[in-house]
Coordinates of C-alpha atoms and ligand atoms in Angstrom, one line a residue:
M1 CA -11.7 -19.3 27.7
S2 CA -10.8 -21.0 31.2
A3 CA -12.0 -19.4 34.7
I4 CA -10.0 -16.6 35.2
E5 CA -9.2 -14.8 38.5
S6 CA -7.0 -11.7 37.1
H7 CA -7.3 -8.3 35.8
L8 CA -9.5 -9.7 32.9
R9 CA -13.1 -9.1 34.0
E10 CA -14.5 -10.0 30.3
N11 CA -12.7 -12.5 27.9
P12 CA -10.9 -10.0 25.4
Y13 CA -11.2 -12.3 22.5
D14 CA -14.5 -12.0 22.7
I15 CA -14.3 -8.3 23.1
A16 CA -12.1 -7.7 20.0
R17 CA -14.1 -9.9 18.0
D18 CA -17.4 -7.9 18.6
Q19 CA -15.4 -4.7 18.1
L20 CA -15.1 -6.3 14.6
R21 CA -18.4 -7.2 14.0
R22 CA -19.5 -3.4 15.3
V23 CA -16.7 -2.2 12.6
A24 CA -17.9 -3.8 10.1
Q25 CA -21.4 -3.5 10.2
R26 CA -20.8 0.4 10.3
F27 CA -18.8 0.4 7.2
D28 CA -20.5 -2.2 5.3
I29 CA -18.1 -5.0 5.4
E30 CA -19.6 -8.2 3.7
P31 CA -20.0 -11.4 6.2
G32 CA -17.2 -13.7 4.7
M33 CA -14.6 -10.7 4.8
V34 CA -15.9 -10.2 8.7
E35 CA -14.9 -14.0 9.5
L36 CA -11.8 -14.0 7.4
L37 CA -10.5 -10.8 9.2
G38 CA -11.9 -12.4 12.5
A39 CA -9.8 -15.5 12.7
I40 CA -6.3 -16.0 14.1
K41 CA -3.8 -17.1 11.5
K42 CA -1.7 -19.4 13.6
S43 CA -1.3 -20.0 17.2
V44 CA 1.2 -21.7 19.3
E45 CA 1.1 -22.8 22.9
V46 CA 4.2 -24.2 24.5
A47 CA 5.6 -25.8 27.6
V48 CA 8.5 -23.8 29.0
P49 CA 10.6 -25.6 31.7
V50 CA 13.1 -23.6 33.5
R51 CA 15.6 -25.0 35.8
M52 CA 15.3 -22.7 38.8
D53 CA 18.0 -21.6 41.1
D54 CA 17.2 -23.9 43.7
G55 CA 17.9 -26.9 41.4
S56 CA 14.1 -27.7 40.9
V57 CA 12.3 -27.3 37.4
R58 CA 9.2 -25.8 36.9
V59 CA 7.2 -25.4 33.9
F60 CA 5.8 -22.3 32.4
R61 CA 3.0 -21.6 29.7
G62 CA 4.0 -19.5 26.5
Y63 CA 2.0 -18.7 23.7
R64 CA 2.6 -16.9 20.2
V65 CA -0.1 -15.9 18.0
Q66 CA -0.3 -14.4 14.9
H67 CA -3.7 -12.9 13.7
N68 CA -3.3 -11.7 10.1
V69 CA -0.3 -11.2 7.4
T70 CA -2.1 -9.9 4.8
R71 CA -0.4 -6.2 5.0
G72 CA 3.2 -7.7 5.8
P73 CA 5.2 -9.9 8.5
S74 CA 3.4 -10.0 11.7
K75 CA 4.6 -7.9 14.8
G76 CA 4.0 -7.8 18.3
G77 CA 4.9 -7.7 21.7
I78 CA 5.8 -10.2 24.1
R79 CA 4.1 -10.3 27.8
F80 CA 5.5 -11.6 31.2
H81 CA 3.0 -11.6 33.7
P82 CA 0.9 -13.9 35.9
D83 CA -2.5 -13.4 34.1
V84 CA -1.4 -14.2 30.5
V85 CA -3.7 -16.8 28.9
L86 CA -4.3 -17.6 25.3
D87 CA -7.3 -15.4 24.7
E88 CA -5.6 -12.3 26.0
V89 CA -2.5 -12.8 23.4
K90 CA -5.2 -13.4 20.7
A91 CA -7.0 -10.2 21.5
L92 CA -3.8 -8.4 22.0
A93 CA -2.7 -9.5 18.4
M94 CA -5.8 -8.5 16.9
W95 CA -5.4 -5.3 17.9
M96 CA -1.9 -5.1 16.6
T97 CA -3.0 -5.9 13.0
W98 CA -5.6 -3.0 13.2
K99 CA -2.9 -0.5 14.8
C100 CA -0.3 -1.2 12.2
S101 CA -3.0 -1.0 9.3
L102 CA -4.2 2.4 10.8
M103 CA -0.6 3.9 11.2
G104 CA 0.2 2.5 7.7
I105 CA 2.9 0.4 8.1
P106 CA 3.6 -3.0 6.3
F107 CA 3.1 -5.2 9.1
G108 CA 0.2 -7.9 10.3
G109 CA -0.6 -8.5 14.2
A110 CA 1.2 -10.8 16.7
K111 CA 1.4 -11.0 20.1
G112 CA 2.9 -13.2 22.4
G113 CA 3.4 -14.1 26.3
V114 CA 4.6 -16.2 29.0
A115 CA 2.3 -16.7 32.3
C116 CA 4.8 -15.9 34.6
D117 CA 5.8 -13.4 37.5
P118 CA 8.9 -12.0 36.3
K119 CA 9.1 -9.8 39.8
R120 CA 9.4 -13.3 41.4
L121 CA 12.1 -14.6 39.0
S122 CA 15.9 -14.0 39.3
H123 CA 18.3 -12.6 36.6
G124 CA 19.1 -15.9 35.6
E125 CA 15.8 -17.6 35.7
L126 CA 14.2 -14.6 33.4
E127 CA 17.2 -15.2 31.0
R128 CA 16.8 -19.0 31.0
L129 CA 12.8 -18.8 30.6
T130 CA 13.4 -16.2 27.5
R131 CA 16.1 -18.4 25.8
R132 CA 13.9 -21.5 26.3
Y133 CA 10.5 -19.5 25.3
T134 CA 12.3 -18.1 22.1
T135 CA 13.5 -21.8 21.1
E136 CA 10.4 -23.1 21.8
I137 CA 9.0 -20.8 18.8
I138 CA 11.9 -20.1 16.7
D139 CA 10.2 -21.7 13.6
Q140 CA 7.1 -19.5 14.2
I141 CA 9.2 -16.1 14.2
G142 CA 11.8 -14.3 11.8
P143 CA 12.6 -10.9 10.5
D144 CA 10.3 -11.8 7.2
I145 CA 7.8 -13.9 9.4
D146 CA 6.9 -12.4 12.8
I147 CA 9.0 -9.8 14.8
P148 CA 8.5 -9.5 18.3
A149 CA 8.8 -6.8 20.7
P150 CA 8.7 -5.9 24.6
D151 CA 5.4 -5.7 26.2
V152 CA 4.4 -5.6 29.6
G153 CA 7.2 -7.3 32.1
T154 CA 9.6 -7.5 29.3
D155 CA 12.4 -5.1 28.3
G156 CA 15.6 -4.4 26.4
Q157 CA 17.4 -7.2 28.2
T158 CA 14.7 -9.3 27.3
M159 CA 15.2 -8.6 23.7
A160 CA 18.7 -8.7 23.8
W161 CA 18.3 -12.6 25.0
L162 CA 16.0 -13.4 22.2
Y163 CA 18.1 -11.9 19.6
D164 CA 21.0 -13.5 21.2
T165 CA 19.0 -16.9 21.1
Y166 CA 18.0 -16.8 17.6
S167 CA 21.0 -15.9 16.3
M168 CA 22.8 -18.6 17.7
N169 CA 20.2 -20.9 16.4
K170 CA 20.8 -19.2 13.0
G171 CA 24.6 -19.0 13.0
H172 CA 24.8 -15.4 12.4
S173 CA 23.6 -12.3 14.0
V174 CA 20.1 -11.3 12.5
L175 CA 19.2 -8.0 13.6
G176 CA 15.8 -7.7 12.2
I177 CA 14.4 -10.5 14.3
V178 CA 13.4 -8.4 17.4
T179 CA 12.9 -4.6 18.1
G180 CA 13.2 -3.0 21.2
K181 CA 16.4 -4.0 21.4
P182 CA 19.3 -2.1 23.7
L183 CA 21.3 0.5 21.5
S184 CA 24.7 -0.9 21.6
L185 CA 23.0 -4.2 20.1
G186 CA 21.2 -2.3 17.1
G187 CA 18.2 -0.8 18.8
S188 CA 16.8 2.5 17.7
L189 CA 17.2 5.9 18.9
G190 CA 13.6 6.9 20.6
R191 CA 12.2 3.4 20.6
T192 CA 12.0 3.6 24.5
E193 CA 10.5 6.8 24.7
A194 CA 8.4 6.1 21.7
T195 CA 5.0 4.6 23.1
S196 CA 4.8 7.4 25.2
R197 CA 6.1 10.1 22.7
G198 CA 3.4 8.7 20.3
A199 CA 0.7 9.3 23.3
L200 CA 2.1 12.8 23.7
F201 CA 1.9 13.3 19.5
S202 CA -1.7 12.5 19.6
L203 CA -3.0 14.8 22.9
Q204 CA -1.1 17.4 20.9
Q205 CA -3.2 16.6 17.6
L206 CA -6.2 16.9 19.9
M207 CA -5.4 19.7 21.7
S208 CA -4.6 21.7 18.5
R209 CA -8.0 20.9 17.4
R210 CA -9.8 22.5 20.4
G211 CA -7.6 25.3 20.2
E212 CA -6.0 24.1 23.6
T213 CA -2.5 23.2 24.9
L214 CA -1.5 20.7 27.4
A215 CA 0.3 23.5 29.5
G216 CA -1.8 24.0 32.9
K217 CA -4.1 20.6 32.4
R218 CA -4.5 18.2 35.1
V219 CA -3.4 14.6 34.5
V220 CA -3.7 11.3 36.0
V221 CA -1.5 8.6 34.7
Q222 CA -2.1 4.8 35.6
G223 CA 0.9 2.7 35.4
F224 CA 4.2 3.6 36.1
G225 CA 6.2 1.5 33.7
N226 CA 7.7 2.1 30.1
V227 CA 4.5 3.7 28.8
G228 CA 3.2 5.2 32.1
S229 CA 6.3 6.9 33.7
I230 CA 7.7 8.5 30.4
L231 CA 4.6 9.8 29.3
A232 CA 4.2 11.6 32.8
K233 CA 7.7 12.9 32.5
F234 CA 6.6 14.3 29.0
L235 CA 3.4 15.5 30.0
A236 CA 5.0 17.5 32.9
A237 CA 7.4 18.7 30.5
E238 CA 4.8 20.2 28.4
G239 CA 3.8 22.0 31.5
A240 CA 0.8 19.9 32.6
L241 CA 0.2 19.0 35.9
V242 CA 0.1 15.3 36.9
V243 CA -1.9 15.3 39.8
G244 CA -2.1 11.3 40.1
L245 CA 0.3 8.5 39.6
S246 CA 0.0 4.3 40.3
D247 CA 1.7 1.4 39.8
S248 CA 0.5 -2.2 40.8
G249 CA 1.4 -1.4 44.5
G250 CA -0.9 1.6 44.6
G251 CA -1.7 4.9 44.0
I252 CA -0.1 8.8 45.0
A253 CA -1.9 12.1 44.4
A254 CA -0.8 15.7 44.7
E255 CA -3.5 18.5 44.1
S256 CA -0.6 20.8 43.5
G257 CA 1.1 18.3 41.1
I258 CA 3.6 15.5 41.4
D259 CA 7.3 16.2 40.5
V260 CA 7.5 13.3 38.1
I261 CA 11.3 13.6 38.0
A262 CA 11.2 13.0 42.0
A263 CA 8.7 10.0 41.5
L264 CA 11.1 8.2 38.9
A265 CA 13.9 8.4 41.2
H266 CA 11.6 7.2 44.0
K267 CA 10.5 4.2 42.3
A268 CA 14.2 3.5 41.5
A269 CA 15.1 3.8 45.0
T270 CA 12.2 1.9 46.8
G271 CA 10.7 0.2 43.7
S272 CA 7.3 1.7 44.6
L273 CA 5.8 5.0 44.1
A274 CA 4.4 4.8 47.7
G275 CA 5.3 7.3 50.0
L276 CA 6.8 9.8 47.9
A277 CA 6.9 13.1 49.7
G278 CA 4.5 15.7 49.2
T279 CA 1.8 13.1 48.0
V280 CA -0.9 11.4 49.7
P281 CA -1.7 7.8 48.9
V282 CA -4.5 6.9 46.9
S283 CA -6.1 3.7 46.0
N284 CA -5.7 2.5 42.5
E285 CA -9.8 2.6 41.8
R286 CA -9.9 5.9 43.5
L287 CA -6.8 7.1 41.2
L288 CA -9.0 6.7 37.9
E289 CA -11.9 8.9 39.3
L290 CA -9.8 12.0 40.4
D291 CA -10.6 15.2 39.2
C292 CA -8.4 15.8 36.2
D293 CA -8.5 16.7 32.4
I294 CA -6.8 13.7 30.9
L295 CA -6.8 10.3 32.2
A296 CA -4.0 8.0 31.2
P297 CA -4.6 4.3 31.5
C298 CA -1.0 2.8 31.2
A299 CA -1.1 -0.3 32.9
L300 CA -3.5 -3.3 31.9
E301 CA -6.8 -4.1 30.2
Q302 CA -10.1 -3.5 31.3
V303 CA -9.5 -1.0 34.1
I304 CA -12.2 1.4 33.0
S305 CA -15.6 -0.8 33.1
E306 CA -19.3 -0.2 33.4
E307 CA -18.9 -0.1 37.1
N308 CA -16.7 2.9 37.2
A309 CA -17.4 4.6 34.1
P310 CA -20.2 6.9 35.4
R311 CA -17.6 8.1 38.2
I312 CA -14.5 9.1 35.6
R313 CA -14.4 12.8 35.9
A314 CA -11.9 13.2 33.2
T315 CA -13.0 14.8 29.8
V316 CA -10.4 13.1 27.8
I317 CA -9.1 9.6 28.0
C318 CA -5.7 8.6 26.3
E319 CA -5.2 4.6 26.0
G320 CA -1.3 4.1 26.6
A321 CA -2.4 0.5 27.3
N322 CA -4.2 -1.7 25.2
G323 CA -8.0 -2.6 25.8
P324 CA -8.2 -0.6 29.2
V325 CA -11.9 0.4 28.6
T326 CA -14.4 -2.1 28.0
P327 CA -17.2 -1.8 25.2
T328 CA -19.8 -1.1 27.7
A329 CA -17.8 1.5 29.8
D330 CA -17.0 2.9 26.3
A331 CA -20.6 3.4 25.3
I332 CA -20.7 5.2 28.7
L333 CA -18.3 7.5 28.2
E334 CA -19.3 8.5 24.7
A335 CA -22.7 9.4 26.1
R336 CA -21.1 11.3 28.7
D337 CA -19.1 13.2 26.1
I338 CA -15.8 11.9 27.3
L339 CA -13.7 11.6 24.3
V340 CA -11.6 8.5 24.3
I341 CA -8.1 8.5 22.1
P342 CA -8.1 4.6 21.4
D343 CA -5.2 2.2 22.0
V344 CA -4.5 1.6 18.2
L345 CA -3.8 5.4 17.7
A346 CA -2.7 6.5 21.3
N347 CA -0.2 3.8 21.8
A348 CA 0.6 3.0 18.1
G349 CA 4.0 4.9 18.7
G350 CA 5.6 1.8 19.8
V351 CA 5.3 -0.2 16.8
V352 CA 5.9 2.7 14.3
V353 CA 9.5 3.2 15.9
S354 CA 9.8 -0.7 16.3
Y355 CA 9.1 -0.5 12.4
F356 CA 11.6 2.0 12.0
E357 CA 14.1 0.1 14.2
W358 CA 13.6 -3.1 11.7
V359 CA 14.1 -1.3 8.7
Q360 CA 16.9 0.4 10.4
G361 CA 18.4 -3.3 11.2
L362 CA 17.7 -4.6 7.6
Q363 CA 19.8 -1.7 6.2
E364 CA 22.2 -1.8 8.8
Y365 CA 22.1 2.1 8.8
F366 CA 21.2 4.1 11.9
W367 CA 19.2 7.6 12.0
T368 CA 19.3 10.1 14.6
E369 CA 17.1 10.6 17.3
E370 CA 15.5 13.7 15.5
E371 CA 14.7 12.0 12.4
V372 CA 12.9 9.0 14.4
N373 CA 11.0 11.3 16.3
R374 CA 10.0 13.6 13.4
R375 CA 9.0 10.9 11.5
L376 CA 7.0 9.3 14.1
N377 CA 5.2 12.8 14.5
E378 CA 4.4 12.8 10.5
I379 CA 2.9 9.4 10.7
T380 CA 0.9 9.9 14.0
A381 CA -0.3 13.2 12.4
R382 CA -1.5 11.5 9.5
A383 CA -3.6 8.9 11.2
F384 CA -4.8 11.5 14.0
A385 CA -6.1 13.5 10.9
A386 CA -7.3 10.5 8.7
T387 CA -9.3 9.1 12.0
W388 CA -10.5 12.3 13.1
E389 CA -12.1 13.4 9.4
L390 CA -13.7 10.0 9.4
K391 CA -15.0 10.6 13.1
E392 CA -16.4 14.0 11.9
R393 CA -17.9 12.6 8.8
E394 CA -19.7 9.9 10.4
G395 CA -20.6 11.6 13.8
C396 CA -19.0 8.1 15.4
S397 CA -16.7 8.0 18.4
L398 CA -12.5 8.1 17.6
R399 CA -12.6 4.4 18.3
I400 CA -15.2 3.1 15.4
A401 CA -13.3 5.8 12.9
A402 CA -9.6 4.3 14.1
Y403 CA -11.2 0.9 13.8
G404 CA -13.0 1.4 11.2
L405 CA -10.5 2.9 8.9
A406 CA -7.8 0.2 9.8
V407 CA -10.3 -2.8 9.2
Q408 CA -11.1 -1.4 5.8
R409 CA -7.5 -1.0 4.8
V410 CA -6.8 -4.7 5.7
A411 CA -10.3 -5.9 4.2
E412 CA -9.0 -4.0 0.9
A413 CA -5.5 -5.7 1.0
S414 CA -7.1 -8.9 1.5
A415 CA -9.8 -8.6 -1.3
L416 CA -6.7 -7.2 -3.5
R417 CA -4.4 -10.3 -3.2
G418 CA -7.6 -12.9 -3.0
L419 CA -7.7 -16.1 -1.5
Y420 CA -4.8 -18.8 -2.1
P421 CA -5.1 -21.1 -3.8
Ligands
NAD1 P1 5.7 -2.2 31.9 O1 5.4 -3.6 32.6 O2 6.5 -1.5 31.7 O3 4.8 -1.3 33.0 C1 3.4 -1.6 33.4 C2 3.0 -0.9 34.7 O4 1.5 -1.4 35.1 C3 3.9 -1.0 35.8 O5 3.9 0.4 36.5 C4 3.0 -2.1 36.7 O6 3.2 -1.7 38.2 C5 1.5 -1.0 36.5 N1 0.5 -1.8 36.8 C6 0.2 -3.3 36.8 N2 -1.1 -3.4 37.2 C7 -1.6 -2.6 37.8 C8 -2.5 -1.8 38.5 N3 -3.5 -2.7 38.4 N4 -3.0 -0.9 38.7 C9 -1.9 0.3 38.4 N5 -1.0 0.2 37.9 C10 -0.5 -1.3 37.4 O7 4.4 -2.2 30.5 P2 4.4 -1.2 29.4 O8 5.6 -1.7 28.4 O9 4.6 0.2 30.1 O10 2.9 -1.7 28.9 C11 2.0 -0.7 29.8 C12 0.9 -0.9 28.8 O11 1.0 -0.2 27.3 C13 0.0 -2.4 28.3 O12 -1.2 -2.5 27.8 C14 0.7 -2.8 26.9 O13 0.3 -3.4 26.2 C15 1.1 -1.3 26.4 N6 1.8 -0.8 25.3 C16 3.1 -1.0 25.6 C17 4.1 -0.6 24.6 C18 5.5 -1.1 24.9 O14 6.2 0.0 23.7 N7 5.9 -1.2 25.9 C19 3.5 -0.4 22.9 C20 2.0 -0.1 23.0 C21 1.1 -0.6 24.0

């Protein structure tokens, strides 16, 4: 990986491959299979030239990576962020493979991204960038091949442009090409909240095993975008006390609890959390170290490293983001008896409801929100129970159990399919 001056302290693809090796060792997966599972099936890098509003042309770098399609077409979000690099996209694609496998949905893993700062682009520039990027990767994606979705810096509008660009090129509307679409374009009820709802369901599974509830738990949420803001709202609705929140502009804290609905309104009105009445400012670094029961990192990777892991005071970490804890930090947290609900379990609600959206789109028959949420709860409960049971049996962390289950399932599918030709 090229020198990175970004939120990435370590090469995420190295981390993902190292996790795979450790899991393979623990569950006796043979070396040839590990090599197969560690390989990226396909990776494309494209130039995305965009006419800017001032008439100039800028060329952005775009990526689409498909890690593994043994269990079905690949699935994964598209990230618009200045720090996007190929090795990050590869790691995120590999984690998607494990996530889909763990949740028992028939997809492989993919991810895409464009290195850009969407906050500095106008609506028109973003639309042109999205349409050109879609066109550049159009032969790589398809409802039976690889199905994108939103991730950091992209949303329903981005997915609408992608859907339209793909459909215009094919000559007919292709509902199954992308998930996370707005409702008026064949999106699924419950998709916007799905990642956060899945995280909530995972936390509830944990609480019920401990004979506890979320009511009264002190919670800190890092990141106030799609995942973080809705999770904070859900947790507050369960009676938890949200004592810290943050976005890229910094954090806010309140010992007696933050009014999350007021925080949402304040962010919508001012563009940031800073200055919310009844709160004090706190740096993003300090936020993670606040005294709380549950810490939910819902922003970017590697925010908990060996540097701050010894100072984390939460007893439970719920990984709303992908890869927020580095492996070294993971070992420190485990030694300190801090339980981590790993990303592939904690934030899988998004891809599960994306799967529901894809199914509904293919059938052109749409479900009620209750049905979506009920099925999501069932799938989350099943995956949590299987992971918990393996953790208890093996005496390992929830992460090793989750990755172990997921990787073994892909290995089994791979062995059954055999090697072509
Ligand atoms: P988003 O763009 O909606 O929100 C990201 C948030 O993180 C923003 O509030 C931003 O201000 C904040 N942020 C960025 N850098 C920060 C920093 N250093 N400190 C504090 N906050 C910071 O993105 P999202 O869709 O909510 O995704 C967040 C994470 O969840 C990512 O890791 C993503 O891969 C993961 N995820 C998202 C989904 C989904 O359905 N959207 C599904 C699974 C996993």
